[in-house]
PDB file of C-alpha atoms and ligand atoms in Angstrom:
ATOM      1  CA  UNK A   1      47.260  18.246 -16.036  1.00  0.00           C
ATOM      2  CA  UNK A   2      48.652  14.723 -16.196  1.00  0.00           C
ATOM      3  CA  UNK A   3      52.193  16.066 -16.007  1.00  0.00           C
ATOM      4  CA  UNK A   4      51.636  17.788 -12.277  1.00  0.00           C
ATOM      5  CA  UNK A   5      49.717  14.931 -11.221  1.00  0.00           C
ATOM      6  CA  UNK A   6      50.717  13.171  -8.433  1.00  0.00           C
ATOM      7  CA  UNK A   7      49.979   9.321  -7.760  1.00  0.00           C
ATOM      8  CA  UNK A   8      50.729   6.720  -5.385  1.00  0.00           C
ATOM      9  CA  UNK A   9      51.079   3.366  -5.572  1.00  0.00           C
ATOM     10  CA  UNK A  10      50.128   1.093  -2.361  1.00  0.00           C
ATOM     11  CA  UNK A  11      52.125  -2.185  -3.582  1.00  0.00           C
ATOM     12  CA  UNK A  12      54.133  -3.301  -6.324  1.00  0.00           C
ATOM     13  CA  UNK A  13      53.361  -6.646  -6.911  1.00  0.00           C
ATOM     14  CA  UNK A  14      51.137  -8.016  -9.662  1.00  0.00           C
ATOM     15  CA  UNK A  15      48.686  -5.170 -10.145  1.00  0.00           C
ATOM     16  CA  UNK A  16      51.033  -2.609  -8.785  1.00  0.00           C
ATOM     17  CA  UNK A  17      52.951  -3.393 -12.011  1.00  0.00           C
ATOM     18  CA  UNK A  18      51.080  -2.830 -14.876  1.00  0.00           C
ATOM     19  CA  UNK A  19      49.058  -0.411 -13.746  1.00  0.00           C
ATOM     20  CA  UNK A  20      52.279   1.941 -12.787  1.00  0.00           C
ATOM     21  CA  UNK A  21      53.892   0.649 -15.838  1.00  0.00           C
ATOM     22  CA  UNK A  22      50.475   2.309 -18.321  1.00  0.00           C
ATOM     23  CA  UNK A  23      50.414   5.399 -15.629  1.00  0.00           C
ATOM     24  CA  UNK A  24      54.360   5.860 -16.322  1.00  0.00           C
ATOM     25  CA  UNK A  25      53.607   5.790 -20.343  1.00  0.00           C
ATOM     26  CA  UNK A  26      50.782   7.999 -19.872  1.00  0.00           C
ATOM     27  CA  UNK A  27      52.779  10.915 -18.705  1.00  0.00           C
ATOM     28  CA  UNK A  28      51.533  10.718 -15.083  1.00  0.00           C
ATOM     29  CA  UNK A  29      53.738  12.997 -13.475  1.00  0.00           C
ATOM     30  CA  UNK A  30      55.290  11.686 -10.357  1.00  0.00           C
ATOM     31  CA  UNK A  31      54.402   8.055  -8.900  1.00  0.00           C
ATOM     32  CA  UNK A  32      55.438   7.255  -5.566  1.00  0.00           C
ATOM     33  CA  UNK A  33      55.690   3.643  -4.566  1.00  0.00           C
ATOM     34  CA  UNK A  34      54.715   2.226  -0.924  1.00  0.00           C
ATOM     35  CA  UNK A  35      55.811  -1.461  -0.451  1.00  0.00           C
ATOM     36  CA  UNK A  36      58.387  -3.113   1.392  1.00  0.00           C
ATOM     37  CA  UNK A  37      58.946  -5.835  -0.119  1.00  0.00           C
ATOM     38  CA  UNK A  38      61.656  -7.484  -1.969  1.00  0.00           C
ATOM     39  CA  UNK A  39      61.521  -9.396  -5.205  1.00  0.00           C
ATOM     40  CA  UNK A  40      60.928 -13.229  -4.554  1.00  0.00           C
ATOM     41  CA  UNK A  41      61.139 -15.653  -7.769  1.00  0.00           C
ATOM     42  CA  UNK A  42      58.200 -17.338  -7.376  1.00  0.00           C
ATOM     43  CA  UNK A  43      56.566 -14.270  -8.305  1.00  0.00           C
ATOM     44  CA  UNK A  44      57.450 -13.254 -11.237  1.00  0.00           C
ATOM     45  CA  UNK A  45      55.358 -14.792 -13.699  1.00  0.00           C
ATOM     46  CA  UNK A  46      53.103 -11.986 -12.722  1.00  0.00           C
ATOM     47  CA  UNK A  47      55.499  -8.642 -11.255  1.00  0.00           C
ATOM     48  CA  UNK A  48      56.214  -8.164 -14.945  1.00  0.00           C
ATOM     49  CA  UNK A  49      58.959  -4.738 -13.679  1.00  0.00           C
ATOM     50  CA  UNK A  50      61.215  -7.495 -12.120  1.00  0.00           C
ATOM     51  CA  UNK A  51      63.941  -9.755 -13.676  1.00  0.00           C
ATOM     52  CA  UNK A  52      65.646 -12.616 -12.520  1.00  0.00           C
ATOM     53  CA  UNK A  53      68.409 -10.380 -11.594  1.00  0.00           C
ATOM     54  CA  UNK A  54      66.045  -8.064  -9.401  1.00  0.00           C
ATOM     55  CA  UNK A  55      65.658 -10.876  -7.141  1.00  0.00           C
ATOM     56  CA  UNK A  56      66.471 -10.262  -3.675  1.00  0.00           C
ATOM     57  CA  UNK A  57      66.709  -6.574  -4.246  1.00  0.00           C
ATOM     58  CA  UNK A  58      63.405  -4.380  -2.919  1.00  0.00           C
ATOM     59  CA  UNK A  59      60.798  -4.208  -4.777  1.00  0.00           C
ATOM     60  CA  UNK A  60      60.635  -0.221  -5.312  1.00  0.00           C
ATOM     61  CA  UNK A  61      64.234   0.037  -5.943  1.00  0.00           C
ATOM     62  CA  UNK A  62      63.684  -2.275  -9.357  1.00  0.00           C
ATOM     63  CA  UNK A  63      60.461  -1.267 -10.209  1.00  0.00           C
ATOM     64  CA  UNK A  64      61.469   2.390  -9.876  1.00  0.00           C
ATOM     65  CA  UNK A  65      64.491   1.761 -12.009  1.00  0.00           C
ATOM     66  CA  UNK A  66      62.153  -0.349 -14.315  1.00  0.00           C
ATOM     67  CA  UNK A  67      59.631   2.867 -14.415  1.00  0.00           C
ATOM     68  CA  UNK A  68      62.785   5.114 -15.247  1.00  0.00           C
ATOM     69  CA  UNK A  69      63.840   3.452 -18.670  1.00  0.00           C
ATOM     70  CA  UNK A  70      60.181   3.346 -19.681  1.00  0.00           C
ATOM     71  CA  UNK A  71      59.257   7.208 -19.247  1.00  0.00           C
ATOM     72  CA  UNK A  72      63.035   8.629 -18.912  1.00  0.00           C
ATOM     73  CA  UNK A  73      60.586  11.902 -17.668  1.00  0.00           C
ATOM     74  CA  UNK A  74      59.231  10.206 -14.569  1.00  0.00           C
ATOM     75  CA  UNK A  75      60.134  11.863 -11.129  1.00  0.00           C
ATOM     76  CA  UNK A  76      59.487   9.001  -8.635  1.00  0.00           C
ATOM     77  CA  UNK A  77      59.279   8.670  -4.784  1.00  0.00           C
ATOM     78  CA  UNK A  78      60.157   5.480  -3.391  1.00  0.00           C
ATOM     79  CA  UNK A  79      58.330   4.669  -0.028  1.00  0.00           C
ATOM     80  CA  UNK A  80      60.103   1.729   1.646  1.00  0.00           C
ATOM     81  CA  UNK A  81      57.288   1.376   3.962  1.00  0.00           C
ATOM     82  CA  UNK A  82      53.909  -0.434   3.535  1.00  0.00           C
ATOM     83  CA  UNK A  83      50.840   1.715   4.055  1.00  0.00           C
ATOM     84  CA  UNK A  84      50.190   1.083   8.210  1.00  0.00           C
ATOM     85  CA  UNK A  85      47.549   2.824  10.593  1.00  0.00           C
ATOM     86  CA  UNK A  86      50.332   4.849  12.084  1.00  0.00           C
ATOM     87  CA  UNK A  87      51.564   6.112   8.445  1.00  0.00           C
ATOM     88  CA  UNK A  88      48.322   6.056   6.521  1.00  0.00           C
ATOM     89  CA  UNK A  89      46.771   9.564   6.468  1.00  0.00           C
ATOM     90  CA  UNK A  90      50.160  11.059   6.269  1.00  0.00           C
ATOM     91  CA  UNK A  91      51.098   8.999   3.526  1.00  0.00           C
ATOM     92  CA  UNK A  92      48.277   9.232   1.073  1.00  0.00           C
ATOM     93  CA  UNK A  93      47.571  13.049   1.976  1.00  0.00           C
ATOM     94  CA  UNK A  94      48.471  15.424  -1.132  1.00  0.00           C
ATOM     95  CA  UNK A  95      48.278  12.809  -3.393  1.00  0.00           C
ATOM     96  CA  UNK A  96      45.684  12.722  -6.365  1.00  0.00           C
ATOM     97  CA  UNK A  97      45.057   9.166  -7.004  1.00  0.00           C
ATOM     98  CA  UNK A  98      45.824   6.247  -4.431  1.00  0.00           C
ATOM     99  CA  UNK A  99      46.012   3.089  -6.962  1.00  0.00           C
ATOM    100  CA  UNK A 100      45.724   0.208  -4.593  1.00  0.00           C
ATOM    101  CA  UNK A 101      46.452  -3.484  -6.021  1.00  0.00           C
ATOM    102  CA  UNK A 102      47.539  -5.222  -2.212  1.00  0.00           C
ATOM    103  CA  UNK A 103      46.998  -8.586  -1.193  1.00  0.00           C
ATOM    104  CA  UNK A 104      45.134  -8.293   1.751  1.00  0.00           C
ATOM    105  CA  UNK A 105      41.950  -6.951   3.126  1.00  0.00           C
ATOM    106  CA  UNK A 106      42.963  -5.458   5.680  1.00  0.00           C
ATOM    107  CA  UNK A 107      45.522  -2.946   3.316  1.00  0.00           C
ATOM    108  CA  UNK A 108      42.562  -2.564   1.319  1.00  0.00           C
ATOM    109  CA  UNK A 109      40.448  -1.092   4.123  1.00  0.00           C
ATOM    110  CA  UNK A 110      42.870   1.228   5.663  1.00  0.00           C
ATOM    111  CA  UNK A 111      43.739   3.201   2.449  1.00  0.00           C
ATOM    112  CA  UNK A 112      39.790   3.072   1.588  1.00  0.00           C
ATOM    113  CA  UNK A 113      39.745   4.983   5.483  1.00  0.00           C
ATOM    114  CA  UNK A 114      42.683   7.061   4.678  1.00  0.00           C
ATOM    115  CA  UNK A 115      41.742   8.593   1.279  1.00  0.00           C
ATOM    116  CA  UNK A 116      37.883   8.766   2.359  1.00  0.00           C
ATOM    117  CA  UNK A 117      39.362  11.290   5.598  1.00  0.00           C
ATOM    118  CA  UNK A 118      42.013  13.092   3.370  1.00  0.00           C
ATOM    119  CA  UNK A 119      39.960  13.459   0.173  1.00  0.00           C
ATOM    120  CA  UNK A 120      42.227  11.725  -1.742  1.00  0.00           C
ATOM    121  CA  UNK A 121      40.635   9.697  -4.722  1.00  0.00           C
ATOM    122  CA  UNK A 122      41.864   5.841  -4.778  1.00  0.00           C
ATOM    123  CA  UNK A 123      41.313   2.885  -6.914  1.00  0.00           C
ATOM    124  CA  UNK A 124      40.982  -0.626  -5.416  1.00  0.00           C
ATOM    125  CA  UNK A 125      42.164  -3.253  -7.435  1.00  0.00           C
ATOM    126  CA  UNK A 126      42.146  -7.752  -6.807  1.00  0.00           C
ATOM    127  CA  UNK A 127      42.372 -10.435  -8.829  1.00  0.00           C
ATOM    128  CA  UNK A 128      41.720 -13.876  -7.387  1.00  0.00           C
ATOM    129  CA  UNK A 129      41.834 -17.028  -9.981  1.00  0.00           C
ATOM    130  CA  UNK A 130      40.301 -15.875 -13.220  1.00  0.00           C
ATOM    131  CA  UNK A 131      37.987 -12.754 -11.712  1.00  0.00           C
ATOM    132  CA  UNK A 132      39.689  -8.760 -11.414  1.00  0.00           C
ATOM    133  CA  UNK A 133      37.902  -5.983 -10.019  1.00  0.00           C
ATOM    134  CA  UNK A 134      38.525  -2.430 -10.137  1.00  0.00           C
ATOM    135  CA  UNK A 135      36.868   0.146  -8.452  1.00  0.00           C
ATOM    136  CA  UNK A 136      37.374   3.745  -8.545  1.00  0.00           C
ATOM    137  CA  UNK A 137      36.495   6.100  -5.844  1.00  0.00           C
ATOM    138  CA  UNK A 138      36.162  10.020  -6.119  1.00  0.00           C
ATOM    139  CA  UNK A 139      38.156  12.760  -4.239  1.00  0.00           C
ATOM    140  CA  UNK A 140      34.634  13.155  -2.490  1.00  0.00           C
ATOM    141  CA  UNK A 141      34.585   9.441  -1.157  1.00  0.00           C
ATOM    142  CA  UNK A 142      30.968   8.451  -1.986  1.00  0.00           C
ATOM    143  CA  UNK A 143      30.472   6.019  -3.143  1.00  0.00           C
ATOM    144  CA  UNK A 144      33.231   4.246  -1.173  1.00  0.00           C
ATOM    145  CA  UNK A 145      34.703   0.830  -0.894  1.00  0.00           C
ATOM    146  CA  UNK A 146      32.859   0.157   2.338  1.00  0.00           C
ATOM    147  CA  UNK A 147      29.790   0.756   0.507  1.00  0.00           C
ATOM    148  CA  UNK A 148      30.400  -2.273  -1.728  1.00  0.00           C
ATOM    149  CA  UNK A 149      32.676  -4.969   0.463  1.00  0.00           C
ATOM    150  CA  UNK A 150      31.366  -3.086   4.241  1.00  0.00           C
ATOM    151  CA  UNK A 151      34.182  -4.732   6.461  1.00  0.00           C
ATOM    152  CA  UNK A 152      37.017  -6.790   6.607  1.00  0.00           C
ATOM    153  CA  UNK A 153      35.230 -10.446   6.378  1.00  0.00           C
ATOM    154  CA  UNK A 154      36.344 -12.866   8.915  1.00  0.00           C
ATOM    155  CA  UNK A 155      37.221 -16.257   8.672  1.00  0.00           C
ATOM    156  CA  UNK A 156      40.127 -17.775   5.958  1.00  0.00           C
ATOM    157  CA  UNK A 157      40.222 -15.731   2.209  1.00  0.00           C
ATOM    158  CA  UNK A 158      41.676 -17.193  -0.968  1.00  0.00           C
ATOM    159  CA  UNK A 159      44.203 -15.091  -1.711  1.00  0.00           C
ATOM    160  CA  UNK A 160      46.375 -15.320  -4.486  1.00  0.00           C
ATOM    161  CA  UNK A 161      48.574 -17.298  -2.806  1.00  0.00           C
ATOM    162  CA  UNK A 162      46.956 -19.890  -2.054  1.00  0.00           C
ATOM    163  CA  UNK A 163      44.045 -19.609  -4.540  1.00  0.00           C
ATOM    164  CA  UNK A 164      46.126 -18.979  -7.456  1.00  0.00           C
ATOM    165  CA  UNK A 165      45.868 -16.325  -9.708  1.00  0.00           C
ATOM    166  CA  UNK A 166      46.638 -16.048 -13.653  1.00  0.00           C
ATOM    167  CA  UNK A 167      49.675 -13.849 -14.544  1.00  0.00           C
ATOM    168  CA  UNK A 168      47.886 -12.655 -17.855  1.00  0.00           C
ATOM    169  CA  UNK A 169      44.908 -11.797 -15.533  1.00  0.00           C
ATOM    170  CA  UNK A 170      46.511  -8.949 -13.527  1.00  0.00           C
ATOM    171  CA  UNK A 171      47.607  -7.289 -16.531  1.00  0.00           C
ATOM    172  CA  UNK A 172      44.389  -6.890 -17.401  1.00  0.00           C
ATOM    173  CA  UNK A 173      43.328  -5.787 -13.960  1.00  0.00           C
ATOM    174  CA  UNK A 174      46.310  -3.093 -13.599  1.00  0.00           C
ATOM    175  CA  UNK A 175      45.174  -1.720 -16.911  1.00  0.00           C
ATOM    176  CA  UNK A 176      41.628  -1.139 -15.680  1.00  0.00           C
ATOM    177  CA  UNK A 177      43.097   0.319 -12.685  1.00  0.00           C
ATOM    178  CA  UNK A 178      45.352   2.216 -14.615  1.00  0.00           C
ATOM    179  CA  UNK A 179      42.598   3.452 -16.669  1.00  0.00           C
ATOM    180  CA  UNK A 180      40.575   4.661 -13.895  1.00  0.00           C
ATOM    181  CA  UNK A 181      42.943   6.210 -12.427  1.00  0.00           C
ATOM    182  CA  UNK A 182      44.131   8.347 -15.357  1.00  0.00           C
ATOM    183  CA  UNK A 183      40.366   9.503 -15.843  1.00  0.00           C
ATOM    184  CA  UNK A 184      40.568  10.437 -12.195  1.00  0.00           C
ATOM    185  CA  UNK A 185      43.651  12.713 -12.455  1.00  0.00           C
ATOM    186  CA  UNK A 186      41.448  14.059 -15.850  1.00  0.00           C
ATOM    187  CA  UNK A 187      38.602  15.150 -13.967  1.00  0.00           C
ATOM    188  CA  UNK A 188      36.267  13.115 -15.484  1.00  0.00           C
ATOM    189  CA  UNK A 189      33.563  11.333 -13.596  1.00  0.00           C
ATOM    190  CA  UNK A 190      34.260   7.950 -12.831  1.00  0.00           C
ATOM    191  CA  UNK A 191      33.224   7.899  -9.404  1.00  0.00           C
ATOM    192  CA  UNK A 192      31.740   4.426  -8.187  1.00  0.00           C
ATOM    193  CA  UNK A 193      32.865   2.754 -11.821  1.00  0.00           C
ATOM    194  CA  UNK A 194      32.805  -1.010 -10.632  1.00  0.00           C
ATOM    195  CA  UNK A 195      34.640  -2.853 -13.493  1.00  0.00           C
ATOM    196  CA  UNK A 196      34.876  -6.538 -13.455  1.00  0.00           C
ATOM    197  CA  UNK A 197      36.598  -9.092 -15.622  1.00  0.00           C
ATOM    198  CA  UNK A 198      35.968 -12.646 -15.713  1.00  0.00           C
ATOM    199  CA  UNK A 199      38.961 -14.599 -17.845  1.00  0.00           C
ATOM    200  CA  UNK A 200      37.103 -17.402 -18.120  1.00  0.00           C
ATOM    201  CA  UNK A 201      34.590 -15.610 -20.300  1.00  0.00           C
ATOM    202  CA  UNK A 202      36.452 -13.108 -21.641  1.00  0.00           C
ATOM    203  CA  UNK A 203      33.785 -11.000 -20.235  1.00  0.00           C
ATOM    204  CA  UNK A 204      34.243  -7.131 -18.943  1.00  0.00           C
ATOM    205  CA  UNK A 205      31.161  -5.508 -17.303  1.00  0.00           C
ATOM    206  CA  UNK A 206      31.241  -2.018 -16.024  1.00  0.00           C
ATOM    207  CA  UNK A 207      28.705  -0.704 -13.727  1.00  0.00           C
ATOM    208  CA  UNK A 208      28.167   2.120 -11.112  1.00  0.00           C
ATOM    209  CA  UNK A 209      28.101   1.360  -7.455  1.00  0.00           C
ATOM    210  CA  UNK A 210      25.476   3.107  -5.301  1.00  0.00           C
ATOM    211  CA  UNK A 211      26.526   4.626  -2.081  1.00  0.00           C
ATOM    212  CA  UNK A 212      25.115   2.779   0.799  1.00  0.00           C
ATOM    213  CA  UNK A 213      23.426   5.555   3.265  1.00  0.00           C
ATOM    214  CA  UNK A 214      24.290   3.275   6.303  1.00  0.00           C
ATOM    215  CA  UNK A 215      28.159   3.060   4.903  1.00  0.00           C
ATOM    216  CA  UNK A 216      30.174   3.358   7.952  1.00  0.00           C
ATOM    217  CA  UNK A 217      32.843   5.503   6.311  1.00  0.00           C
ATOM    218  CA  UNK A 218      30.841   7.417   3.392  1.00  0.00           C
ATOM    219  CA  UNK A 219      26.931   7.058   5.054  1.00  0.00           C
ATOM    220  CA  UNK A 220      24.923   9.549   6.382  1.00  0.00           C
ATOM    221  CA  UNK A 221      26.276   9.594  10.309  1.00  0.00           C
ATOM    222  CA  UNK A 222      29.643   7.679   9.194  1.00  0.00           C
ATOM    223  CA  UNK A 223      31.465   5.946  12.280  1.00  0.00           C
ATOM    224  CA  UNK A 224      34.885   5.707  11.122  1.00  0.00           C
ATOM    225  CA  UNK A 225      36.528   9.302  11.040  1.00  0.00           C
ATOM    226  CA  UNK A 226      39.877   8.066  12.867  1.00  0.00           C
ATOM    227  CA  UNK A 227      42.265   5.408  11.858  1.00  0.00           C
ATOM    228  CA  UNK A 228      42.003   3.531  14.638  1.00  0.00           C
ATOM    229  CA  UNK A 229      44.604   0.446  14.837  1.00  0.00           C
ATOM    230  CA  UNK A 230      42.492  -2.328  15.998  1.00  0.00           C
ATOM    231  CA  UNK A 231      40.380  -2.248  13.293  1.00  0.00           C
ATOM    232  CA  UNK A 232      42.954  -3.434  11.082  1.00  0.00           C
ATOM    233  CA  UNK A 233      45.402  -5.306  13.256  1.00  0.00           C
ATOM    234  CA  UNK A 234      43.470  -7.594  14.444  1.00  0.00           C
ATOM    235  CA  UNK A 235      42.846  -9.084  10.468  1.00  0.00           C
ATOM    236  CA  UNK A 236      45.893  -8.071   8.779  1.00  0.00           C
ATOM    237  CA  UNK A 237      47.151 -11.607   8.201  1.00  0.00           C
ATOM    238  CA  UNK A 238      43.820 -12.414   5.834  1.00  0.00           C
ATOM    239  CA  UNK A 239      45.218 -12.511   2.423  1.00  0.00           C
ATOM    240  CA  UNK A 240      42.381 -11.146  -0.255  1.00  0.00           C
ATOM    241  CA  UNK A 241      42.036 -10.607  -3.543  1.00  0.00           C
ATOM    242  CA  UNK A 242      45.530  -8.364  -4.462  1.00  0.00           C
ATOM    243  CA  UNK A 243      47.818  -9.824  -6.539  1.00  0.00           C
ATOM    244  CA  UNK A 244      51.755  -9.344  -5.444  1.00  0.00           C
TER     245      UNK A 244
HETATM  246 ZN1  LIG B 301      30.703   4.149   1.531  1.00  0.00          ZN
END
């Protein structure tokens, strides 16, 4: 039932976007939006929602007013808040799809964490130069995103930033994620669906993900059943693959 499904959005920038943008014309009931951000210029060549007038203005604010005159039936929640350890369980708890498109890996992990201890199903989304990925994760959490990326990766990561990333490219991404999430809130069985888009080919490859037995949040004797702080602080300012 597409119409009492509920989904949240965890950022609004370049994948956040499109993807809510296809969710909001697919009759997606009510999508909340969690960033606190505002609208910068340099952006917008890929935050397709936002106008030159939105600039300045926060981020949910436009985009939910942006949502509004695309599906007038819409109910949306804004979140002014980012998704952080102290808010994350909370936050994505009664929620059927987590859609996930932020720029760093350390926002990536902690709603992976969060929906794998709530049961909530999420899809990850980045898009760094010309490659997207999307990967779609079951209300069961297995296989997880852990399973494929393990742990935050230390050292410096390209992010869009500073690598670059197309504008065309994360519509394509948000559409992916858009489309896994709507077969999520369907009930059909896309659990571990690992799609990835290279623009420089034009090529789209879809496979499914094993679960890793060892996977520290979806393995066999899993060691992270808390959201403990330090596991994300201590990264947070590593930029990854999102696109805002
Ligand atoms: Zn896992």
């Amino acid at each position: 039932m597409r119409g009492a499904a509920r989904v949240l959005m965890v950022g609004m920038g370049g994948l956040g976007c499109p993807a809510s943008m296809a969710l909001a014309r697919a009759k997606i009931g009510t999508l909340a939006l969690a960033d606190d951000d505002d609208v910068d210029l340099s952006n917008l060549h890929r935050q397709i929602l936002y106008a030159e007038s939105s600039v300045g203005n926060p981020k949910v604010d436009e985009a939910a007013a942006a949502l509004l005159r695309l599906a007038p039936g819409l109910v949306v929640e804004r979140v002014g808040s980012r998704i952080l350890p102290e808010n994350a369980r909370a936050l994505v708890s009664g929620f059927d799809v987590v859609v996930e498109g932020s720029d760093n890996f350390a926002t990536k992990f902690l709603a992976a964490d969060a929906c794998a201890q709530e049961g909530v199903a999420i899809v990850h989304g980045a898009a760094v130069r010309w490659i997207g990925t999307a990967l779609a994760v079951g209300p069961r959490g297995r296989p997880c995103y852990r399973c494929v990326f393990e742990d935050i990766p230390s050292g410096a990561q390209a992010g869009c930033n500073d690598a670059g990333v197309m504008g065309p490219m994360v519509g394509v991404v948000g559409a992916l994620m858009a489309d896994l999430a709507i077969a999520l809130v369907d009930g059909r069985d896309v659990a571990g669906s690992l799609v990835t888009y290279d623009a420089r080919t034009d090529a789209l490859r879809r496979r499914t993900v094993a679960a890793r037995p060892g996977c520290a949040l979806c393995g066999d004797t899993p060691a992270i059943t808390t959201i403990d702080e330090l596991r994300y602080a201590a990264r947070s300012s590593q930029p990854t693959g999102g696109a805002r």
